[in-house]
Tab-separated table of C-alpha atoms in Angstrom:
chain	number	residue	atom	x	y	z
A	1	UNK	CA	99.772	137.550	69.004
A	2	UNK	CA	100.888	137.252	72.632
A	3	UNK	CA	102.323	140.771	72.435
A	4	UNK	CA	99.112	142.187	70.918
A	5	UNK	CA	96.964	140.422	73.536
A	6	UNK	CA	99.308	141.576	76.347
A	7	UNK	CA	99.689	138.042	77.712
A	8	UNK	CA	102.673	135.929	78.685
A	9	UNK	CA	101.818	132.995	76.430
A	10	UNK	CA	99.074	131.706	74.155
A	11	UNK	CA	98.112	128.225	72.954
A	12	UNK	CA	96.898	127.624	69.420
A	13	UNK	CA	94.482	124.750	68.783
A	14	UNK	CA	94.432	123.620	65.143
A	15	UNK	CA	91.753	123.047	64.111
A	16	UNK	CA	89.189	123.921	66.771
A	17	UNK	CA	86.946	120.904	67.455
A	18	UNK	CA	84.415	120.276	64.666
A	19	UNK	CA	85.205	123.457	62.707
A	20	UNK	CA	87.630	124.638	60.038
A	21	UNK	CA	88.883	127.394	62.318
A	22	UNK	CA	91.951	127.938	64.464
A	23	UNK	CA	91.369	128.334	68.211
A	24	UNK	CA	93.528	130.600	70.400
A	25	UNK	CA	93.642	129.982	74.148
A	26	UNK	CA	94.657	132.952	76.272
A	27	UNK	CA	95.546	132.319	79.933
A	28	UNK	CA	93.348	133.794	82.640
A	29	UNK	CA	94.908	137.058	83.931
A	30	UNK	CA	93.889	136.051	87.478
A	31	UNK	CA	94.839	132.367	87.814
A	32	UNK	CA	93.217	130.351	90.597
A	33	UNK	CA	95.096	128.163	93.061
A	34	UNK	CA	94.557	124.440	92.465
A	35	UNK	CA	95.300	122.271	95.493
A	36	UNK	CA	95.939	118.542	95.393
A	37	UNK	CA	93.293	118.013	98.056
A	38	UNK	CA	90.559	119.761	96.070
A	39	UNK	CA	91.183	117.440	93.085
A	40	UNK	CA	91.394	114.316	95.284
A	41	UNK	CA	88.063	115.218	96.905
A	42	UNK	CA	86.349	115.711	93.522
A	43	UNK	CA	83.645	113.343	92.255
A	44	UNK	CA	85.812	112.348	89.265
A	45	UNK	CA	88.661	111.173	91.496
A	46	UNK	CA	86.343	109.303	93.848
A	47	UNK	CA	84.891	107.414	90.861
A	48	UNK	CA	88.389	106.627	89.555
A	49	UNK	CA	89.640	105.487	92.967
A	50	UNK	CA	87.142	102.611	93.110
A	51	UNK	CA	88.404	100.960	89.903
A	52	UNK	CA	91.945	102.244	89.198
A	53	UNK	CA	95.102	100.407	90.251
A	54	UNK	CA	97.211	103.577	90.616
A	55	UNK	CA	94.893	106.626	90.621
A	56	UNK	CA	96.569	110.028	90.271
A	57	UNK	CA	95.148	113.558	90.513
A	58	UNK	CA	96.971	115.842	88.072
A	59	UNK	CA	95.084	119.120	88.492
A	60	UNK	CA	92.328	121.042	86.723
A	61	UNK	CA	91.751	121.695	83.033
A	62	UNK	CA	91.133	125.071	81.376
A	63	UNK	CA	87.388	124.607	81.925
A	64	UNK	CA	87.801	123.935	85.655
A	65	UNK	CA	87.214	120.173	85.312
A	66	UNK	CA	89.328	117.779	87.408
A	67	UNK	CA	92.088	115.980	85.482
A	68	UNK	CA	92.539	112.475	86.918
A	69	UNK	CA	93.895	109.250	85.443
A	70	UNK	CA	95.171	105.756	86.211
A	71	UNK	CA	98.966	105.521	86.025
A	72	UNK	CA	98.741	101.738	85.520
A	73	UNK	CA	96.966	102.329	82.183
A	74	UNK	CA	99.871	104.443	80.853
A	75	UNK	CA	102.919	102.700	82.231
A	76	UNK	CA	105.423	104.934	80.400
A	77	UNK	CA	104.942	108.609	81.186
A	78	UNK	CA	107.409	111.268	79.973
A	79	UNK	CA	106.980	114.753	81.470
A	80	UNK	CA	108.633	117.340	79.227
A	81	UNK	CA	108.846	121.128	79.293
A	82	UNK	CA	111.092	124.147	79.608
A	83	UNK	CA	112.839	125.118	82.840
A	84	UNK	CA	110.301	126.454	85.334
A	85	UNK	CA	107.274	125.063	83.482
A	86	UNK	CA	106.264	122.776	86.387
A	87	UNK	CA	107.767	119.338	85.626
A	88	UNK	CA	108.935	118.801	89.199
A	89	UNK	CA	105.614	120.060	90.588
A	90	UNK	CA	103.864	117.460	88.409
A	91	UNK	CA	106.171	114.654	89.630
A	92	UNK	CA	105.612	115.648	93.267
A	93	UNK	CA	101.839	115.809	92.721
A	94	UNK	CA	101.848	112.289	91.250
A	95	UNK	CA	104.030	110.896	94.056
A	96	UNK	CA	102.088	112.536	96.894
A	97	UNK	CA	98.799	111.278	95.439
A	98	UNK	CA	100.135	107.706	95.132
A	99	UNK	CA	101.505	107.801	98.688
A	100	UNK	CA	98.120	108.956	99.998
A	101	UNK	CA	96.254	106.227	98.120
A	102	UNK	CA	98.471	103.125	98.346
A	103	UNK	CA	100.185	101.298	101.209
A	104	UNK	CA	103.710	99.816	100.888
A	105	UNK	CA	102.094	96.384	100.441
A	106	UNK	CA	100.211	97.654	97.371
A	107	UNK	CA	102.906	99.812	95.757
A	108	UNK	CA	106.683	100.190	95.975
A	109	UNK	CA	108.722	103.109	94.643
A	110	UNK	CA	112.143	103.361	93.052
A	111	UNK	CA	113.269	106.996	92.816
A	112	UNK	CA	116.271	108.100	90.722
A	113	UNK	CA	117.496	111.685	91.157
A	114	UNK	CA	120.952	112.519	89.714
A	115	UNK	CA	120.639	116.191	90.768
A	116	UNK	CA	119.999	115.208	94.430
A	117	UNK	CA	117.428	117.965	95.025
A	118	UNK	CA	113.940	116.963	93.858
A	119	UNK	CA	113.359	113.434	95.151
A	120	UNK	CA	115.794	113.118	98.073
A	121	UNK	CA	113.190	114.503	100.576
A	122	UNK	CA	111.299	111.186	100.074
A	123	UNK	CA	114.121	109.248	101.776
A	124	UNK	CA	112.768	107.357	104.780
A	125	UNK	CA	109.234	106.642	103.540
A	126	UNK	CA	108.234	102.953	103.855
A	127	UNK	CA	107.289	102.644	100.160
A	128	UNK	CA	110.891	102.887	98.934
A	129	UNK	CA	112.581	99.748	97.575
A	130	UNK	CA	115.961	101.408	98.202
A	131	UNK	CA	117.033	104.902	99.326
A	132	UNK	CA	116.739	107.509	96.548
A	133	UNK	CA	119.414	106.688	93.939
A	134	UNK	CA	121.664	109.706	93.332
A	135	UNK	CA	124.790	108.036	91.893
A	136	UNK	CA	124.501	107.775	88.112
A	137	UNK	CA	126.898	104.795	87.929
A	138	UNK	CA	124.445	102.701	90.018
A	139	UNK	CA	121.427	103.387	87.796
A	140	UNK	CA	122.288	100.879	85.036
A	141	UNK	CA	122.615	98.032	87.572
A	142	UNK	CA	119.323	98.985	89.239
A	143	UNK	CA	117.460	99.093	85.908
A	144	UNK	CA	118.889	95.682	84.964
A	145	UNK	CA	117.683	94.360	88.346
A	146	UNK	CA	114.201	95.697	87.515
A	147	UNK	CA	114.268	93.845	84.186
A	148	UNK	CA	115.095	90.653	86.084
A	149	UNK	CA	112.180	91.305	88.463
A	150	UNK	CA	109.913	91.863	85.458
A	151	UNK	CA	110.927	88.503	83.959
A	152	UNK	CA	110.419	86.749	87.323
A	153	UNK	CA	106.911	88.221	87.514
A	154	UNK	CA	106.109	87.049	83.973
A	155	UNK	CA	107.092	83.522	85.026
A	156	UNK	CA	104.739	83.768	88.019
A	157	UNK	CA	101.903	84.990	85.783
A	158	UNK	CA	102.569	82.102	83.401
A	159	UNK	CA	102.424	79.544	86.223
A	160	UNK	CA	99.000	80.835	87.316
A	161	UNK	CA	97.722	81.312	83.760
A	162	UNK	CA	97.141	85.097	83.845
A	163	UNK	CA	98.313	87.961	81.649
A	164	UNK	CA	98.926	90.817	84.076
A	165	UNK	CA	99.434	91.812	87.699
A	166	UNK	CA	95.778	92.826	88.200
A	167	UNK	CA	94.472	89.356	87.328
A	168	UNK	CA	97.326	87.722	89.275
A	169	UNK	CA	96.502	89.652	92.460
A	170	UNK	CA	92.846	88.584	92.220
A	171	UNK	CA	93.819	84.909	92.110
A	172	UNK	CA	96.621	84.818	94.703
A	173	UNK	CA	96.252	85.336	98.464
A	174	UNK	CA	99.635	87.104	98.745
A	175	UNK	CA	99.383	89.889	96.099
A	176	UNK	CA	102.380	91.497	94.397
A	177	UNK	CA	102.902	95.252	94.873
A	178	UNK	CA	102.968	97.528	91.829
A	179	UNK	CA	106.445	98.925	91.109
A	180	UNK	CA	106.656	102.617	90.159
A	181	UNK	CA	109.997	103.973	88.891
A	182	UNK	CA	110.492	107.755	88.840
A	183	UNK	CA	113.505	109.291	87.087
A	184	UNK	CA	114.179	113.005	87.516
A	185	UNK	CA	116.357	114.650	84.831
A	186	UNK	CA	116.460	111.711	82.417
A	187	UNK	CA	118.601	113.832	80.059
A	188	UNK	CA	121.416	113.901	82.652
A	189	UNK	CA	121.391	110.102	82.839
A	190	UNK	CA	121.415	109.770	79.051
A	191	UNK	CA	124.593	111.857	78.931
A	192	UNK	CA	126.445	109.448	81.240
A	193	UNK	CA	125.501	105.994	79.887
A	194	UNK	CA	123.117	106.590	77.005
A	195	UNK	CA	123.205	103.143	75.381
A	196	UNK	CA	122.753	101.046	78.558
A	197	UNK	CA	120.065	103.292	80.037
A	198	UNK	CA	118.094	103.645	76.812
A	199	UNK	CA	118.236	99.876	76.228
A	200	UNK	CA	117.041	99.138	79.775
A	201	UNK	CA	114.174	101.656	79.611
A	202	UNK	CA	113.063	100.307	76.217
A	203	UNK	CA	113.172	96.759	77.615
A	204	UNK	CA	111.027	97.764	80.595
């Protein structure tokens, strides 16, 4: 079909909404440039910003609508795709949006980058808990430390009688920052210490 339509790729929707037909999406031959700023200045993002804990601007949909969401509502996000499909662009878009929106007191980052190329430019920003982790043998210890932090936070929530960080921060004068962990090339980590890393991620 892609060959007949003279296009690089097509997407097949099965079934098309509300019908018994198959939908075929063909990419626009003249794609438009979508900037992070244009999405962050959209009405949708401004509405989200007022109520979301970690608002992120992802881009624009096939109909030109802004795609925005709250990272805190989907705490486990796996970005998959072939080489060159835009995984790293997506990660950088998420990180730059979070850095624009949240101060170090509101959000802290832990970046893990075994390949040393994608996330190392973020070294030196005040949001980092530790410099970007590039040594795979340190990752297991860092993830176990995060599990300990998670358990400590649960104890704090229990002492105040709340269920999550949002309710806790409303009750306490000294709020806790959100912790965002970003792992680039998870497959590389799984090849070095699969059992420990998988267990720690599942626990988190």
